[in-house]
PDB file of C-alpha atoms in Angstrom:
ATOM      1  CA  MET A1072     -28.772  23.181  24.649  1.00  0.00           C
ATOM      2  CA  SER A1073     -31.452  20.997  22.938  1.00  0.00           C
ATOM      3  CA  THR A1074     -31.457  17.298  22.914  1.00  0.00           C
ATOM      4  CA  ASP A1075     -30.586  17.300  19.130  1.00  0.00           C
ATOM      5  CA  GLU A1076     -27.559  19.644  19.866  1.00  0.00           C
ATOM      6  CA  ARG A1077     -26.372  17.306  22.700  1.00  0.00           C
ATOM      7  CA  LEU A1078     -26.634  14.418  20.278  1.00  0.00           C
ATOM      8  CA  VAL A1079     -24.636  16.188  17.733  1.00  0.00           C
ATOM      9  CA  GLU A1080     -21.982  17.148  20.328  1.00  0.00           C
ATOM     10  CA  ALA A1081     -21.825  13.512  21.583  1.00  0.00           C
ATOM     11  CA  ILE A1082     -21.283  12.265  18.082  1.00  0.00           C
ATOM     12  CA  LYS A1083     -18.634  14.917  17.460  1.00  0.00           C
ATOM     13  CA  LYS A1084     -16.794  13.772  20.594  1.00  0.00           C
ATOM     14  CA  SER A1085     -16.888  10.179  19.487  1.00  0.00           C
ATOM     15  CA  ARG A1086     -14.876  10.990  16.385  1.00  0.00           C
ATOM     16  CA  LYS A1087     -11.376   9.753  16.315  1.00  0.00           C
ATOM     17  CA  VAL A1088      -8.684  10.154  13.533  1.00  0.00           C
ATOM     18  CA  SER A1089      -6.224   7.304  13.045  1.00  0.00           C
ATOM     19  CA  GLN A1090      -2.526   8.219  13.556  1.00  0.00           C
ATOM     20  CA  ASP A1091      -1.904   7.831   9.775  1.00  0.00           C
ATOM     21  CA  GLU A1092      -5.133   9.775   8.982  1.00  0.00           C
ATOM     22  CA  SER A1093      -6.354   7.089   6.711  1.00  0.00           C
ATOM     23  CA  LEU A1094      -9.393   6.342   8.860  1.00  0.00           C
ATOM     24  CA  VAL A1095     -11.904   8.273  10.847  1.00  0.00           C
ATOM     25  CA  THR A1096     -13.895   6.362  13.491  1.00  0.00           C
ATOM     26  CA  TYR A1097     -17.234   7.370  15.155  1.00  0.00           C
ATOM     27  CA  ASP A1098     -17.447   4.918  18.112  1.00  0.00           C
ATOM     28  CA  LEU A1099     -21.143   5.199  19.030  1.00  0.00           C
ATOM     29  CA  THR A1100     -21.000   2.239  21.326  1.00  0.00           C
ATOM     30  CA  GLU A1101     -20.886   4.577  24.407  1.00  0.00           C
ATOM     31  CA  GLY A1102     -22.111   8.124  25.168  1.00  0.00           C
ATOM     32  CA  VAL A1103     -24.888   8.180  22.461  1.00  0.00           C
ATOM     33  CA  ASP A1104     -28.450   7.446  23.282  1.00  0.00           C
ATOM     34  CA  LEU A1105     -29.854   5.182  20.468  1.00  0.00           C
ATOM     35  CA  SER A1106     -33.322   5.157  21.799  1.00  0.00           C
ATOM     36  CA  ASN A1107     -34.440   7.317  18.895  1.00  0.00           C
ATOM     37  CA  PRO A1108     -32.835   5.972  15.845  1.00  0.00           C
ATOM     38  CA  ARG A1109     -34.136   8.705  13.555  1.00  0.00           C
ATOM     39  CA  ASN A1110     -32.664  11.470  15.589  1.00  0.00           C
ATOM     40  CA  VAL A1111     -29.298   9.552  15.840  1.00  0.00           C
ATOM     41  CA  ALA A1112     -29.138   9.102  12.137  1.00  0.00           C
ATOM     42  CA  GLU A1113     -29.942  12.696  11.323  1.00  0.00           C
ATOM     43  CA  ALA A1114     -27.219  13.890  13.837  1.00  0.00           C
ATOM     44  CA  LEU A1115     -24.714  11.371  12.467  1.00  0.00           C
ATOM     45  CA  ALA A1116     -25.463  12.455   8.866  1.00  0.00           C
ATOM     46  CA  THR A1117     -25.062  16.231   9.841  1.00  0.00           C
ATOM     47  CA  VAL A1118     -21.741  15.445  11.668  1.00  0.00           C
ATOM     48  CA  PHE A1119     -20.551  13.297   8.798  1.00  0.00           C
ATOM     49  CA  PHE A1120     -21.222  15.998   6.277  1.00  0.00           C
ATOM     50  CA  GLU A1121     -19.668  18.809   8.340  1.00  0.00           C
ATOM     51  CA  GLU A1122     -16.589  16.967   9.604  1.00  0.00           C
ATOM     52  CA  ASP A1123     -15.784  14.510   6.775  1.00  0.00           C
ATOM     53  CA  ALA A1124     -17.615  14.646   3.531  1.00  0.00           C
ATOM     54  CA  GLU A1125     -17.131  18.281   2.822  1.00  0.00           C
ATOM     55  CA  LYS A1126     -13.283  17.618   2.883  1.00  0.00           C
ATOM     56  CA  TRP A1127     -13.781  15.184  -0.060  1.00  0.00           C
ATOM     57  CA  PHE A1128     -14.980  17.845  -2.630  1.00  0.00           C
ATOM     58  CA  THR A1129     -12.842  20.474  -4.278  1.00  0.00           C
ATOM     59  CA  ALA A1130     -14.437  23.000  -6.815  1.00  0.00           C
ATOM     60  CA  SER A1131     -13.221  25.259  -9.337  1.00  0.00           C
ATOM     61  CA  GLY A1132     -15.736  27.394 -11.176  1.00  0.00           C
ATOM     62  CA  ASP A1133     -18.526  24.955 -12.250  1.00  0.00           C
ATOM     63  CA  HIS A1134     -16.346  21.964 -11.920  1.00  0.00           C
ATOM     64  CA  VAL A1135     -16.569  19.711  -8.756  1.00  0.00           C
ATOM     65  CA  ASP A1136     -14.257  16.901  -7.926  1.00  0.00           C
ATOM     66  CA  PHE A1137     -14.954  14.225  -5.469  1.00  0.00           C
ATOM     67  CA  ASN A1138     -11.669  12.891  -3.906  1.00  0.00           C
ATOM     68  CA  PRO A1139     -11.995  11.116  -0.631  1.00  0.00           C
ATOM     69  CA  THR A1140      -8.612  10.873   1.115  1.00  0.00           C
ATOM     70  CA  TYR A1141      -9.705   8.592   3.974  1.00  0.00           C
ATOM     71  CA  LYS A1142     -12.353   6.022   5.132  1.00  0.00           C
ATOM     72  CA  VAL A1143     -14.980   6.687   7.614  1.00  0.00           C
ATOM     73  CA  ARG A1144     -16.040   3.933  10.123  1.00  0.00           C
ATOM     74  CA  VAL A1145     -19.123   4.020  12.336  1.00  0.00           C
ATOM     75  CA  VAL A1146     -19.067   1.535  15.187  1.00  0.00           C
ATOM     76  CA  LEU A1147     -22.279   0.503  16.870  1.00  0.00           C
ATOM     77  CA  ALA A1148     -22.880  -1.971  19.613  1.00  0.00           C
ATOM     78  CA  GLU A1149     -24.825  -4.989  18.462  1.00  0.00           C
ATOM     79  CA  ASP A1150     -26.579  -5.321  21.810  1.00  0.00           C
ATOM     80  CA  HIS A1151     -28.949  -2.437  20.678  1.00  0.00           C
ATOM     81  CA  GLY A1152     -30.475  -4.897  18.293  1.00  0.00           C
ATOM     82  CA  LYS A1153     -33.335  -3.529  16.212  1.00  0.00           C
ATOM     83  CA  ARG A1154     -32.361   0.139  17.034  1.00  0.00           C
ATOM     84  CA  ILE A1155     -28.970  -0.477  15.231  1.00  0.00           C
ATOM     85  CA  GLU A1156     -30.724  -1.610  12.137  1.00  0.00           C
ATOM     86  CA  GLU A1157     -33.030   1.388  12.176  1.00  0.00           C
ATOM     87  CA  THR A1158     -30.262   3.911  12.864  1.00  0.00           C
ATOM     88  CA  VAL A1159     -28.210   2.502   9.878  1.00  0.00           C
ATOM     89  CA  ASP A1160     -31.219   2.424   7.540  1.00  0.00           C
ATOM     90  CA  ASP A1161     -32.143   6.001   8.651  1.00  0.00           C
ATOM     91  CA  PHE A1162     -28.631   7.184   8.308  1.00  0.00           C
ATOM     92  CA  LEU A1163     -28.188   5.824   4.650  1.00  0.00           C
ATOM     93  CA  GLU A1164     -31.585   7.581   3.773  1.00  0.00           C
ATOM     94  CA  ASP A1165     -30.392  10.804   5.388  1.00  0.00           C
ATOM     95  CA  LEU A1166     -27.315  10.764   3.148  1.00  0.00           C
ATOM     96  CA  GLN A1167     -29.631  11.022   0.239  1.00  0.00           C
ATOM     97  CA  LYS A1168     -32.097  13.607   1.739  1.00  0.00           C
ATOM     98  CA  GLU A1169     -32.609  16.571  -0.404  1.00  0.00           C
ATOM     99  CA  GLU A1170     -33.459  18.874   2.507  1.00  0.00           C
ATOM    100  CA  ILE A1171     -29.900  18.237   4.136  1.00  0.00           C
ATOM    101  CA  TYR A1172     -28.172  19.324   0.967  1.00  0.00           C
ATOM    102  CA  PRO A1173     -29.015  23.092   0.714  1.00  0.00           C
ATOM    103  CA  ALA A1174     -27.133  23.931   3.851  1.00  0.00           C
ATOM    104  CA  PHE A1175     -24.061  22.243   2.468  1.00  0.00           C
ATOM    105  CA  SER A1176     -24.537  23.765  -0.885  1.00  0.00           C
ATOM    106  CA  GLN A1177     -24.423  27.317   0.742  1.00  0.00           C
ATOM    107  CA  GLN A1178     -21.255  26.113   2.640  1.00  0.00           C
ATOM    108  CA  ILE A1179     -19.715  25.268  -0.725  1.00  0.00           C
ATOM    109  CA  LYS A1180     -20.508  28.632  -2.207  1.00  0.00           C
ATOM    110  CA  ASP A1181     -19.339  30.393   0.939  1.00  0.00           C
ATOM    111  CA  THR A1182     -16.044  28.562   1.076  1.00  0.00           C
ATOM    112  CA  ALA A1183     -15.437  29.002  -2.576  1.00  0.00           C
ATOM    113  CA  ASP A1184     -16.019  32.869  -2.217  1.00  0.00           C
ATOM    114  CA  ASN A1185     -13.568  32.959   0.818  1.00  0.00           C
ATOM    115  CA  ALA A1186     -10.813  30.514  -0.071  1.00  0.00           C
ATOM    116  CA  SER A1187      -8.619  29.663  -2.996  1.00  0.00           C
ATOM    117  CA  LYS A1188      -9.399  25.983  -2.628  1.00  0.00           C
ATOM    118  CA  LEU A1189     -12.845  24.694  -1.875  1.00  0.00           C
ATOM    119  CA  LYS A1190     -13.066  22.029   0.732  1.00  0.00           C
ATOM    120  CA  ALA A1191     -16.729  21.743   1.323  1.00  0.00           C
ATOM    121  CA  GLY A1192     -19.963  19.866   1.119  1.00  0.00           C
ATOM    122  CA  ILE A1193     -20.833  16.494   0.063  1.00  0.00           C
ATOM    123  CA  VAL A1194     -24.203  17.189  -1.231  1.00  0.00           C
ATOM    124  CA  ALA A1195     -25.599  15.557  -4.265  1.00  0.00           C
ATOM    125  CA  SER A1196     -27.779  18.461  -5.079  1.00  0.00           C
ATOM    126  CA  THR A1197     -24.679  20.582  -5.224  1.00  0.00           C
ATOM    127  CA  VAL A1198     -23.297  18.411  -7.881  1.00  0.00           C
ATOM    128  CA  ASN A1199     -26.801  18.458  -9.508  1.00  0.00           C
ATOM    129  CA  ASN A1200     -27.036  22.256  -9.353  1.00  0.00           C
ATOM    130  CA  LEU A1201     -23.560  22.770 -10.809  1.00  0.00           C
ATOM    131  CA  PHE A1202     -24.296  20.092 -13.586  1.00  0.00           C
ATOM    132  CA  PHE A1203     -27.857  20.991 -14.323  1.00  0.00           C
ATOM    133  CA  ARG A1204     -27.384  24.812 -14.424  1.00  0.00           C
ATOM    134  CA  HIS A1205     -26.402  24.256 -18.035  1.00  0.00           C
ATOM    135  CA  SER A1206     -28.496  21.473 -18.880  1.00  0.00           C
ATOM    136  CA  ASN A1207     -32.226  20.544 -18.515  1.00  0.00           C
ATOM    137  CA  ARG A1208     -31.594  16.808 -18.739  1.00  0.00           C
ATOM    138  CA  LYS A1209     -33.406  15.892 -15.378  1.00  0.00           C
ATOM    139  CA  MET A1210     -33.172  12.176 -16.406  1.00  0.00           C
ATOM    140  CA  TYR A1211     -29.551  12.250 -15.355  1.00  0.00           C
ATOM    141  CA  SER A1212     -30.252  13.768 -11.902  1.00  0.00           C
ATOM    142  CA  ASP A1213     -31.053  10.464 -10.211  1.00  0.00           C
ATOM    143  CA  TYR A1214     -28.206   8.744 -11.854  1.00  0.00           C
ATOM    144  CA  ILE A1215     -25.743  11.306 -10.718  1.00  0.00           C
ATOM    145  CA  ARG A1216     -27.110  11.380  -7.211  1.00  0.00           C
ATOM    146  CA  ASP A1217     -27.038   7.483  -7.030  1.00  0.00           C
ATOM    147  CA  ASP A1218     -23.520   7.354  -8.422  1.00  0.00           C
ATOM    148  CA  LEU A1219     -22.193   9.976  -5.850  1.00  0.00           C
ATOM    149  CA  PHE A1220     -24.035   8.035  -3.079  1.00  0.00           C
ATOM    150  CA  LEU A1221     -22.330   4.871  -4.096  1.00  0.00           C
ATOM    151  CA  ASP A1222     -19.020   6.635  -4.285  1.00  0.00           C
ATOM    152  CA  ILE A1223     -19.636   7.847  -0.766  1.00  0.00           C
ATOM    153  CA  LEU A1224     -20.456   4.383   0.472  1.00  0.00           C
ATOM    154  CA  GLU A1225     -17.158   2.968  -0.844  1.00  0.00           C
ATOM    155  CA  LYS A1226     -15.495   5.138   1.791  1.00  0.00           C
ATOM    156  CA  LEU A1227     -17.945   4.507   4.567  1.00  0.00           C
ATOM    157  CA  GLU A1228     -18.202   1.410   6.925  1.00  0.00           C
ATOM    158  CA  ILE A1229     -20.766   0.774   9.542  1.00  0.00           C
ATOM    159  CA  ARG A1230     -19.527  -2.000  11.792  1.00  0.00           C
ATOM    160  CA  SER A1231     -20.213  -3.667  15.098  1.00  0.00           C
ATOM    161  CA  LEU A1232     -17.639  -3.959  17.872  1.00  0.00           C
ATOM    162  CA  ASN A1233     -17.066  -7.584  16.538  1.00  0.00           C
ATOM    163  CA  ASP A1234     -16.365  -6.061  13.118  1.00  0.00           C
ATOM    164  CA  LYS A1235     -19.688  -7.313  11.629  1.00  0.00           C
ATOM    165  CA  ASP A1236     -20.832  -5.272   8.615  1.00  0.00           C
ATOM    166  CA  LEU A1237     -23.995  -3.623   9.668  1.00  0.00           C
ATOM    167  CA  MET A1238     -25.040  -2.246   6.221  1.00  0.00           C
ATOM    168  CA  ASP A1239     -27.720  -4.159   4.297  1.00  0.00           C
ATOM    169  CA  TRP A1240     -25.967  -4.079   0.992  1.00  0.00           C
ATOM    170  CA  LYS A1241     -28.838  -5.770  -0.754  1.00  0.00           C
ATOM    171  CA  ASN A1242     -31.416  -3.110   0.286  1.00  0.00           C
ATOM    172  CA  LEU A1243     -29.624   0.161   0.004  1.00  0.00           C
ATOM    173  CA  PRO A1244     -31.902   3.153  -0.487  1.00  0.00           C
ATOM    174  CA  LEU A1245     -31.211   3.727  -4.211  1.00  0.00           C
TER     175      LEU A1245
END
Protein backbone atom coordinates (compact mmCIF):
# COMPACT_ATOMS: atom_id res chain seq x y z
CA MET A 1 0.00 0.00 0.00
CA SER A 2 1.42 3.38 -1.02
CA THR A 3 1.76 6.37 1.28
CA ASP A 4 -1.13 8.11 -0.51
CA GLU A 5 -3.36 5.05 -0.09
CA ARG A 6 -2.50 4.86 3.61
CA LEU A 7 -3.35 8.53 3.96
CA VAL A 8 -6.72 8.06 2.24
CA GLU A 9 -7.46 5.07 4.51
CA ALA A 10 -6.50 7.06 7.63
CA ILE A 11 -8.81 9.89 6.58
CA LYS A 12 -11.65 7.45 5.86
CA LYS A 13 -11.18 5.93 9.32
CA SER A 14 -11.38 9.40 10.88
CA ARG A 15 -14.86 9.93 9.37
CA LYS A 16 -17.68 9.81 11.95
CA VAL A 17 -21.40 10.40 11.40
CA SER A 18 -23.48 12.03 14.13
CA GLN A 19 -26.35 10.04 15.59
CA ASP A 20 -28.97 12.21 13.88
CA GLU A 21 -26.95 12.13 10.62
CA SER A 22 -26.88 15.93 10.36
CA LEU A 23 -23.09 16.16 10.69
CA VAL A 24 -20.11 14.20 9.41
CA THR A 25 -16.82 14.88 11.19
CA TYR A 26 -13.33 14.14 9.93
CA ASP A 27 -11.16 14.27 13.05
CA LEU A 28 -7.63 14.69 11.69
CA THR A 29 -6.11 15.52 15.07
CA GLU A 30 -4.67 12.00 15.41
CA GLY A 31 -3.57 9.30 13.01
CA VAL A 32 -2.98 11.57 10.02
CA ASP A 33 0.54 12.74 9.22
CA LEU A 34 0.31 16.44 8.32
CA SER A 35 3.99 16.72 7.39
CA ASN A 36 3.01 17.03 3.72
CA PRO A 37 0.00 19.38 3.60
CA ARG A 38 -0.41 19.01 -0.18
CA ASN A 39 -0.84 15.21 0.08
CA VAL A 40 -3.21 15.52 3.04
CA ALA A 41 -5.31 18.08 1.16
CA GLU A 42 -5.53 15.90 -1.96
CA ALA A 43 -6.42 12.81 0.07
CA LEU A 44 -9.02 14.75 2.06
CA ALA A 45 -10.58 16.17 -1.12
CA THR A 46 -10.75 12.68 -2.63
CA VAL A 47 -12.37 11.17 0.46
CA PHE A 48 -14.74 14.13 0.80
CA PHE A 49 -15.88 13.72 -2.82
CA GLU A 50 -16.26 9.94 -2.57
CA GLU A 51 -17.88 9.69 0.85
CA ASP A 52 -19.94 12.86 1.10
CA ALA A 53 -20.20 15.25 -1.80
CA GLU A 54 -21.41 12.71 -4.34
CA LYS A 55 -24.41 12.03 -2.10
CA TRP A 56 -25.43 15.67 -2.43
CA PHE A 57 -26.19 15.43 -6.15
CA THR A 58 -29.10 13.87 -7.98
CA ALA A 59 -29.48 13.80 -11.72
CA SER A 60 -32.25 13.11 -14.13
CA GLY A 61 -31.31 13.27 -17.79
CA ASP A 62 -29.46 16.54 -18.28
CA HIS A 63 -30.67 18.06 -15.01
CA VAL A 64 -28.46 17.99 -11.90
CA ASP A 65 -29.74 19.03 -8.48
CA PHE A 66 -27.47 19.98 -5.59
CA ASN A 67 -29.17 19.02 -2.34
CA PRO A 68 -26.82 18.60 0.64
CA THR A 69 -28.51 16.84 3.53
CA TYR A 70 -25.83 17.29 6.20
CA LYS A 71 -22.81 19.41 7.15
CA VAL A 72 -19.22 18.23 7.00
CA ARG A 73 -16.72 19.33 9.64
CA VAL A 74 -12.97 18.80 9.37
CA VAL A 75 -11.17 19.06 12.72
CA LEU A 76 -7.44 19.81 12.86
CA ALA A 77 -5.14 20.35 15.84
CA GLU A 78 -3.93 23.93 16.17
CA ASP A 79 -0.49 22.82 17.36
CA HIS A 80 0.47 21.92 13.79
CA GLY A 81 0.71 25.65 13.09
CA LYS A 82 1.64 26.61 9.55
CA ARG A 83 0.94 23.10 8.23
CA ILE A 84 -2.73 23.51 9.12
CA GLU A 85 -2.99 26.73 7.13
CA GLU A 86 -1.30 25.08 4.16
CA THR A 87 -3.54 22.01 4.40
CA VAL A 88 -6.72 24.11 4.55
CA ASP A 89 -5.60 26.31 1.65
CA ASP A 90 -4.58 23.30 -0.44
CA PHE A 91 -7.83 21.48 0.35
CA LEU A 92 -9.96 24.44 -0.76
CA GLU A 93 -7.93 24.68 -3.97
CA ASP A 94 -8.35 20.92 -4.54
CA LEU A 95 -12.12 21.32 -4.31
CA GLN A 96 -11.90 23.44 -7.44
CA LYS A 97 -9.31 21.39 -9.33
CA GLU A 98 -10.37 20.45 -12.83
CA GLU A 99 -8.27 17.25 -12.82
CA ILE A 100 -10.15 15.79 -9.84
CA TYR A 101 -13.51 16.22 -11.56
CA PRO A 102 -13.30 13.79 -14.51
CA ALA A 103 -13.19 10.72 -12.27
CA PHE A 104 -16.28 11.88 -10.44
CA SER A 105 -17.99 12.82 -13.73
CA GLN A 106 -17.55 9.21 -14.81
CA GLN A 107 -18.95 8.03 -11.47
CA ILE A 108 -22.02 10.17 -12.10
CA LYS A 109 -22.50 8.65 -15.54
CA ASP A 110 -21.96 5.09 -14.28
CA THR A 111 -24.33 5.56 -11.37
CA ALA A 112 -26.98 7.13 -13.60
CA ASP A 113 -26.72 4.16 -15.97
CA ASN A 114 -26.96 1.59 -13.17
CA ALA A 115 -29.51 3.08 -10.76
CA SER A 116 -32.85 4.81 -10.87
CA LYS A 117 -31.55 7.62 -8.67
CA LEU A 118 -28.21 9.26 -9.15
CA LYS A 119 -26.31 9.76 -5.94
CA ALA A 120 -22.95 10.75 -7.25
CA GLY A 121 -20.25 13.27 -7.68
CA ILE A 122 -19.76 16.77 -6.65
CA VAL A 123 -17.71 17.95 -9.50
CA ALA A 124 -18.24 21.36 -10.91
CA SER A 125 -17.11 20.18 -14.34
CA THR A 126 -19.98 17.71 -14.30
CA VAL A 127 -22.38 20.57 -13.90
CA ASN A 128 -20.45 22.48 -16.55
CA ASN A 129 -20.56 19.52 -18.97
CA LEU A 130 -24.28 19.06 -18.54
CA PHE A 131 -24.99 22.77 -18.83
CA PHE A 132 -22.57 23.61 -21.64
CA ARG A 133 -23.38 20.62 -23.82
CA HIS A 134 -26.26 22.71 -25.14
CA SER A 135 -24.57 26.08 -24.88
CA ASN A 136 -21.27 27.61 -25.89
CA ARG A 137 -21.43 30.39 -23.33
CA LYS A 138 -18.06 29.83 -21.71
CA MET A 139 -18.38 33.11 -19.83
CA TYR A 140 -20.84 31.40 -17.48
CA SER A 141 -18.50 28.53 -16.72
CA ASP A 142 -16.49 30.30 -14.02
CA TYR A 143 -19.64 31.74 -12.48
CA ILE A 144 -21.30 28.32 -12.22
CA ARG A 145 -18.14 26.68 -10.82
CA ASP A 146 -17.67 29.46 -8.25
CA ASP A 147 -21.36 29.41 -7.32
CA LEU A 148 -21.24 25.64 -6.78
CA PHE A 149 -18.03 26.02 -4.77
CA LEU A 150 -19.74 28.56 -2.48
CA ASP A 151 -22.75 26.25 -2.10
CA ILE A 152 -20.41 23.47 -1.03
CA LEU A 153 -18.62 25.76 1.42
CA GLU A 154 -21.94 26.48 3.12
CA LYS A 155 -21.99 22.82 4.18
CA LEU A 156 -18.30 22.57 5.05
CA GLU A 157 -16.54 23.60 8.26
CA ILE A 158 -12.84 23.40 8.99
CA ARG A 159 -12.22 23.91 12.70
CA SER A 160 -9.69 23.39 15.45
CA LEU A 161 -10.28 21.33 18.58
CA ASN A 162 -11.09 24.65 20.30
CA ASP A 163 -13.80 25.27 17.67
CA LYS A 164 -11.80 28.03 15.96
CA ASP A 165 -12.76 28.51 12.29
CA LEU A 166 -9.65 27.68 10.24
CA MET A 167 -10.95 28.82 6.85
CA ASP A 168 -9.64 32.14 5.63
CA TRP A 169 -12.95 33.49 4.35
CA LYS A 170 -11.35 36.67 3.00
CA ASN A 171 -8.92 34.78 0.76
CA LEU A 172 -10.94 31.90 -0.68
CA PRO A 173 -9.56 30.58 -3.99
CA LEU A 174 -12.27 32.12 -6.19
